[in-house]
Coordinates of C-alpha atoms and ligand atoms in Angstrom, one line a residue:
X1 CA 50.5 36.2 182.5
X2 CA 46.8 36.4 181.9
X3 CA 45.8 38.8 179.2
X4 CA 42.6 40.7 178.6
X5 CA 41.0 41.7 175.3
X6 CA 40.4 45.3 174.3
X7 CA 36.7 45.5 175.3
X8 CA 37.4 49.0 176.7
X9 CA 39.6 50.1 173.8
X10 CA 38.8 53.5 172.4
X11 CA 36.8 54.0 169.3
X12 CA 38.3 56.4 166.7
X13 CA 39.0 59.7 168.2
X14 CA 37.7 61.4 165.1
X15 CA 34.2 60.6 166.2
X16 CA 34.5 62.9 169.2
X17 CA 33.8 66.6 169.0
X18 CA 37.3 68.1 169.1
X19 CA 37.9 70.2 172.2
X20 CA 40.5 72.9 172.0
X21 CA 42.8 73.3 175.0
X22 CA 44.4 76.6 175.8
X23 CA 47.8 76.4 177.4
X24 CA 46.3 78.3 180.4
X25 CA 43.6 75.7 180.8
X26 CA 46.1 72.9 180.8
X27 CA 48.3 74.8 183.2
X28 CA 45.3 75.2 185.5
X29 CA 44.9 71.4 185.5
X30 CA 48.5 71.1 186.6
X31 CA 47.8 73.5 189.5
X32 CA 44.8 71.6 190.9
X33 CA 45.3 70.1 194.3
X34 CA 46.9 66.7 193.7
X35 CA 43.9 64.6 195.0
X36 CA 41.5 66.6 192.8
X37 CA 43.7 66.1 189.8
X38 CA 44.0 62.4 190.4
X39 CA 40.3 62.0 191.0
X40 CA 39.4 63.7 187.7
X41 CA 42.0 61.7 185.8
X42 CA 40.7 58.4 187.3
X43 CA 37.1 59.2 186.4
X44 CA 38.0 59.9 182.8
X45 CA 40.2 56.9 182.6
X46 CA 37.5 54.6 183.9
X47 CA 34.9 56.0 181.5
X48 CA 37.0 54.9 178.5
X49 CA 39.2 52.0 179.6
X50 CA 39.6 49.0 181.9
X51 CA 41.7 50.7 184.5
X52 CA 43.6 47.5 185.2
X53 CA 44.7 46.6 181.6
X54 CA 48.1 47.8 180.4
X55 CA 49.3 47.8 176.8
X56 CA 52.8 46.4 176.5
X57 CA 55.2 47.6 173.8
X58 CA 58.7 46.3 173.4
X59 CA 61.4 48.5 171.8
X60 CA 64.3 47.5 169.7
X61 CA 67.0 49.8 168.3
X62 CA 67.4 48.6 164.7
X63 CA 70.0 51.3 163.9
X64 CA 72.0 52.7 166.8
X65 CA 74.1 55.8 167.0
X66 CA 75.9 58.2 164.7
X67 CA 72.8 60.4 164.2
X68 CA 73.2 63.7 162.4
X69 CA 70.7 65.6 164.7
X70 CA 71.7 67.5 167.8
X71 CA 68.8 66.6 170.2
X72 CA 70.2 67.6 173.6
X73 CA 68.8 64.7 175.5
X74 CA 70.0 62.0 173.1
X75 CA 72.9 59.5 173.5
X76 CA 72.8 58.8 169.8
X77 CA 73.6 62.2 168.4
X78 CA 77.0 62.5 166.8
X79 CA 77.3 66.0 168.4
X80 CA 77.6 64.4 171.8
X81 CA 80.0 61.9 173.5
X82 CA 77.8 59.5 175.4
X83 CA 79.8 56.5 174.3
X84 CA 77.3 55.1 171.9
X85 CA 78.9 53.6 168.8
X86 CA 77.6 54.2 165.3
X87 CA 76.4 50.8 164.3
X88 CA 75.0 49.5 161.1
X89 CA 71.3 48.5 160.7
X90 CA 70.4 45.1 162.2
X91 CA 69.8 42.1 160.0
X92 CA 66.2 41.0 159.6
X93 CA 67.0 37.8 161.5
X94 CA 68.1 39.7 164.6
X95 CA 65.0 41.8 164.5
X96 CA 62.7 38.8 164.2
X97 CA 64.5 37.0 167.0
X98 CA 63.9 40.0 169.3
X99 CA 60.3 40.3 168.2
X100 CA 59.6 36.6 168.8
X101 CA 61.1 36.9 172.3
X102 CA 59.0 40.0 173.0
X103 CA 55.9 38.2 171.9
X104 CA 56.7 35.2 174.1
X105 CA 57.3 37.5 177.0
X106 CA 53.8 38.9 176.5
X107 CA 54.3 42.2 174.5
X108 CA 51.5 43.1 172.1
X109 CA 53.4 45.7 170.1
X110 CA 57.0 45.7 168.7
X111 CA 58.5 49.2 168.2
X112 CA 61.6 49.6 165.9
X113 CA 63.7 52.7 166.5
X114 CA 66.4 54.1 164.3
X115 CA 68.9 57.0 164.9
X116 CA 68.1 58.8 161.6
X117 CA 67.1 62.3 160.8
X118 CA 65.1 60.5 158.1
X119 CA 65.4 57.2 156.4
X120 CA 67.1 56.8 153.0
X121 CA 65.8 54.6 150.1
X122 CA 67.9 51.6 151.2
X123 CA 66.8 52.1 154.8
X124 CA 63.2 52.0 153.7
X125 CA 63.7 48.7 151.8
X126 CA 65.1 47.1 155.0
X127 CA 62.4 48.6 157.3
X128 CA 59.5 47.6 155.0
X129 CA 60.7 44.0 155.2
X130 CA 61.0 44.2 159.0
X131 CA 57.5 45.6 159.4
X132 CA 56.0 42.9 157.1
X133 CA 57.7 40.1 159.0
X134 CA 57.0 41.3 162.5
X135 CA 53.4 41.8 161.6
X136 CA 53.3 38.3 160.3
X137 CA 54.1 37.1 163.8
X138 CA 50.8 38.5 164.9
X139 CA 52.2 41.6 166.7
X140 CA 51.2 45.2 166.3
X141 CA 54.0 47.1 164.7
X142 CA 55.4 50.6 165.4
X143 CA 58.4 52.4 164.0
X144 CA 60.3 55.6 164.8
X145 CA 62.6 56.5 162.0
X146 CA 62.7 60.3 162.0
X147 CA 61.1 62.6 159.4
X148 CA 59.1 61.0 156.6
X149 CA 57.9 62.2 153.2
X150 CA 54.6 61.1 151.5
X151 CA 56.2 58.3 149.6
X152 CA 57.7 56.8 152.8
X153 CA 54.5 57.0 154.8
X154 CA 52.8 55.2 151.8
X155 CA 55.4 52.5 151.9
X156 CA 55.1 52.0 155.6
X157 CA 51.3 51.9 155.4
X158 CA 51.4 49.3 152.6
X159 CA 53.9 47.2 154.6
X160 CA 51.2 47.1 157.4
X161 CA 52.7 49.5 159.9
X162 CA 50.2 50.1 162.6
X163 CA 51.8 53.0 164.5
X164 CA 54.4 55.6 163.8
X165 CA 56.2 57.2 166.7
X166 CA 57.3 60.8 166.3
X167 CA 57.4 62.9 169.4
X168 CA 56.8 66.6 169.6
X169 CA 59.2 66.3 172.6
X170 CA 58.4 69.7 174.2
X171 CA 56.5 72.9 173.7
X172 CA 57.2 75.1 170.6
X173 CA 58.7 77.8 172.9
X174 CA 61.2 75.5 174.5
X175 CA 62.0 73.4 171.5
X176 CA 64.9 75.6 170.3
X177 CA 66.7 75.1 173.6
X178 CA 66.9 71.4 172.9
X179 CA 67.2 70.8 169.2
X180 CA 68.5 73.2 166.5
X181 CA 68.9 70.9 163.4
X182 CA 65.2 70.6 162.6
X183 CA 62.2 72.6 163.7
X184 CA 58.9 72.1 165.3
X185 CA 57.0 72.4 162.0
X186 CA 59.0 69.6 160.5
X187 CA 57.6 67.3 163.3
X188 CA 54.1 68.5 162.7
X189 CA 54.4 68.0 159.0
X190 CA 55.6 64.4 159.4
X191 CA 52.7 63.6 161.8
X192 CA 50.3 65.0 159.3
X193 CA 51.7 62.8 156.6
X194 CA 51.4 59.8 158.9
X195 CA 47.8 60.6 159.6
X196 CA 47.0 61.2 155.9
X197 CA 48.5 57.8 155.0
X198 CA 46.1 56.2 157.5
X199 CA 48.4 55.0 160.3
X200 CA 47.9 55.5 164.0
X201 CA 50.0 58.2 165.6
X202 CA 52.2 57.7 168.6
X203 CA 53.4 61.1 169.8
X204 CA 54.4 62.5 173.1
X205 CA 57.4 64.1 174.7
X206 CA 60.0 64.4 177.4
X207 CA 59.4 65.9 180.9
X208 CA 62.3 67.2 183.1
X209 CA 64.5 68.9 180.5
X210 CA 64.4 72.2 182.4
X211 CA 61.1 73.4 180.9
X212 CA 58.8 75.7 182.9
X213 CA 55.4 74.6 184.0
X214 CA 53.8 76.7 181.2
X215 CA 56.1 75.0 178.6
X216 CA 55.1 71.6 180.0
X217 CA 51.5 72.6 179.6
X218 CA 52.3 73.8 176.1
X219 CA 53.5 70.4 175.1
X220 CA 50.3 68.8 176.4
X221 CA 48.1 71.4 174.7
X222 CA 49.9 70.8 171.3
X223 CA 49.2 67.1 171.5
X224 CA 45.7 67.4 172.8
X225 CA 44.8 70.0 170.0
X226 CA 45.9 67.7 167.2
X227 CA 42.7 66.7 165.4
X228 CA 42.4 63.9 166.1
X229 CA 44.8 63.7 169.0
X230 CA 47.4 60.8 169.0
X231 CA 46.1 57.3 169.7
X232 CA 49.2 56.7 171.8
X233 CA 51.0 59.3 173.9
X234 CA 54.4 58.4 175.4
X235 CA 55.4 60.5 178.4
X236 CA 59.1 60.2 178.9
X237 CA 61.0 61.3 182.0
X238 CA 64.4 62.6 180.8
X239 CA 67.0 59.8 181.1
X240 CA 70.1 61.8 181.9
X241 CA 73.2 60.4 180.3
X242 CA 76.8 61.6 180.9
X243 CA 78.2 63.2 177.7
X244 CA 74.8 64.7 176.6
X245 CA 74.1 68.4 177.1
X246 CA 71.2 67.6 179.5
X247 CA 73.2 65.3 181.8
X248 CA 73.3 67.8 184.6
X249 CA 69.7 69.0 184.5
X250 CA 68.0 69.3 187.8
X251 CA 65.9 66.2 188.9
X252 CA 62.2 66.4 188.2
X253 CA 60.0 66.0 191.3
X254 CA 58.3 62.6 190.6
X255 CA 54.9 64.1 191.6
X256 CA 55.3 66.5 188.7
X257 CA 55.7 63.6 186.4
X258 CA 52.6 61.9 187.8
X259 CA 50.7 65.2 187.3
X260 CA 51.8 65.2 183.6
X261 CA 50.3 61.7 183.2
X262 CA 47.0 62.9 184.8
X263 CA 46.9 66.0 182.6
X264 CA 47.5 63.9 179.5
X265 CA 44.7 61.5 180.5
X266 CA 42.2 64.4 181.1
X267 CA 43.0 66.2 177.9
X268 CA 43.3 63.0 175.7
X269 CA 40.6 60.8 177.3
X270 CA 40.8 58.0 174.7
X271 CA 44.5 57.9 174.1
X272 CA 46.8 55.2 175.5
X273 CA 49.0 57.2 177.8
X274 CA 52.4 55.5 178.0
X275 CA 54.5 55.7 181.1
X276 CA 57.7 55.6 179.0
X277 CA 61.4 56.3 179.6
X278 CA 62.6 56.9 183.1
X279 CA 60.8 54.0 184.8
X280 CA 64.2 52.5 185.7
X281 CA 64.7 55.3 188.1
X282 CA 61.2 55.3 189.5
X283 CA 60.0 53.5 192.7
X284 CA 57.1 51.1 192.5
X285 CA 55.1 53.6 194.4
X286 CA 55.6 56.4 191.8
X287 CA 54.8 54.0 189.0
X288 CA 51.6 52.9 190.9
X289 CA 50.6 56.6 191.1
X290 CA 51.2 56.9 187.3
X291 CA 48.8 54.0 186.7
X292 CA 46.3 55.7 189.1
X293 CA 46.7 58.9 187.1
X294 CA 45.7 57.1 184.0
X295 CA 48.8 55.6 182.4
X296 CA 47.8 52.4 180.6
X297 CA 50.8 51.5 178.6
X298 CA 54.5 50.9 179.2
X299 CA 57.7 49.9 177.4
X300 CA 58.2 46.3 178.4
X301 CA 61.6 44.7 178.0
X302 CA 65.0 45.0 179.7
X303 CA 66.2 47.7 177.3
X304 CA 64.8 50.9 175.8
X305 CA 67.0 52.1 172.9
X306 CA 70.4 52.7 174.4
X307 CA 69.5 52.8 178.1
X308 CA 68.0 50.4 180.5
X309 CA 64.4 49.7 181.4
X310 CA 63.1 47.7 184.4
X311 CA 63.7 44.0 183.9
X312 CA 60.7 42.0 182.6
X313 CA 60.7 40.0 185.9
X314 CA 60.4 43.2 187.9
X315 CA 57.6 44.5 185.7
X316 CA 55.7 41.2 186.1
X317 CA 56.1 41.4 189.8
X318 CA 54.9 45.0 189.8
X319 CA 51.9 44.2 187.7
X320 CA 51.0 41.3 189.9
X321 CA 51.3 43.4 193.0
X322 CA 49.0 46.0 191.5
X323 CA 46.5 43.5 189.9
X324 CA 47.3 44.8 186.4
X325 CA 47.2 42.6 183.3
X326 CA 48.5 43.0 179.8
X327 CA 46.0 44.2 177.2
X328 CA 45.8 41.9 174.2
X329 CA 44.7 44.7 172.0
X330 CA 44.8 44.3 168.2
X331 CA 44.3 47.2 165.9
X332 CA 44.4 44.9 162.8
Ligands
LIG1 N1 65.6 59.4 165.5 C1 64.2 59.3 165.5 C2 63.6 60.6 166.0 O1 64.2 61.3 166.8 O2 62.5 61.0 165.6 C3 63.6 58.2 166.3 C4 64.3 57.8 167.6 S1 64.3 58.9 169.0 C5 65.5 58.2 170.0 C6 62.7 58.7 169.7 C7 62.4 59.5 170.9 O3 63.0 59.0 172.1 C8 62.8 61.0 171.0 O4 61.9 61.8 170.2 C9 62.7 61.3 172.4 O5 61.4 61.7 172.8 C10 62.9 59.9 173.1 N2 64.2 60.0 173.8 C11 65.5 59.9 173.3 N3 66.4 60.0 174.2 C12 65.8 60.2 175.4 C13 66.2 60.4 176.8 N4 67.5 60.4 177.1 N5 65.3 60.5 177.7 C14 64.0 60.4 177.4 N6 63.5 60.2 176.2 C15 64.4 60.1 175.2
LIG2 C1 59.4 57.2 173.1 O1 58.7 58.2 173.3 N1 60.4 56.8 174.0 C2 61.1 55.7 173.4 C3 60.5 55.5 172.1 N2 59.5 56.5 172.0 C4 61.3 55.4 170.8 C5 62.6 56.0 173.4 C6 63.2 56.3 174.8 C7 64.6 56.4 174.7 C8 65.3 56.5 176.0 C9 66.8 56.7 175.8 C10 67.5 55.6 175.2 O2 67.3 54.4 175.6 O3 68.4 55.9 174.3
LIG3 FE1 68.8 61.4 166.3 FE2 66.4 60.8 167.1 FE3 68.4 61.0 168.8 FE4 67.5 63.2 167.7 S1 66.4 61.8 169.1 S2 69.7 62.7 167.9 S3 66.9 62.4 165.7 S4 68.2 59.5 167.2

């Protein structure tokens, strides 16, 4: 695939005058006529980015299952019975093999995920090695390992970690319906430590967990009001898995997902907005609407963490059909 360099990549968000978004203002965006919302999102997208360039991140679960947290959506929680085994951490060789394959397939960023509440000392030693070696392949690095303390953010920064993913997941008001083993402030504290250590933040949430429109707007407002807001904002559509408490949640109207992408684009103009989990269940037409709404990043690779993602071949075909190309952005 032809790649394109990041000539439209955003400059640091900290330069911009921070704008505060009330939940009501975000909700009002959601309620715009669909065409007006899309038009606004596209105008803003085109002001800051090449609208045809898409950032590609490949995910690898480096430690799967057996998690001590009770996140209601998650297959990896030991509170649920989604049939995911508690596995040990992958060897560095397996991680590098997957990273090389991702690079060869055209991914620019490699994201390592672990089913931990927080990493232990030994976990950190292994992850630091992985980050160094993946970065040495010339890829951007991202990790999502749960909560971090100051020492750990320092270790990851020194190892060369470019992005840390830690999602707010939902609004503060709805959070307690989904997770009880750690609170919203824990998440904000970790994100503040990541920022203080000088890494880029990847933070977003999940749509379609039974939240109200106001609560959905509440998540976007929380993200947009971070100062600076995250460089990368993954918007996940809940992947419903048998054995998790959210397995029987009512389906989200795909247009409400598209609206969320547009609202994220308008409120966080310079962020990479990632059309994340749930693409496997989306038609090409819905995905095309998401790109029109301002999504400019995807998870690329046949697997997310424990669930499937569209196959690389299908994504290549979709990108060709839409005239999209991978962004060869480098933040280091
Ligand atoms: N254990 C770490 C943590 O929770 O911070 C990192 C891995 S965790 C699986 C990363 C994120 O994946 C979650 O915060 C959530 O937003 C997303 N996620 C997990 N399961 C999902 C599902 N079934 N559908 C959509 N998103 C999901
Ligand atoms: C994010 O926001 N979504 C990714 C990544 N960050 C770590 C994870 C999606 C997980 C989907 C369910 C699974 O595969 O287990
Ligand atoms: Fe554990 Fe992360 Fe899954 Fe929550 S989302 S149960 S912390 S792996």
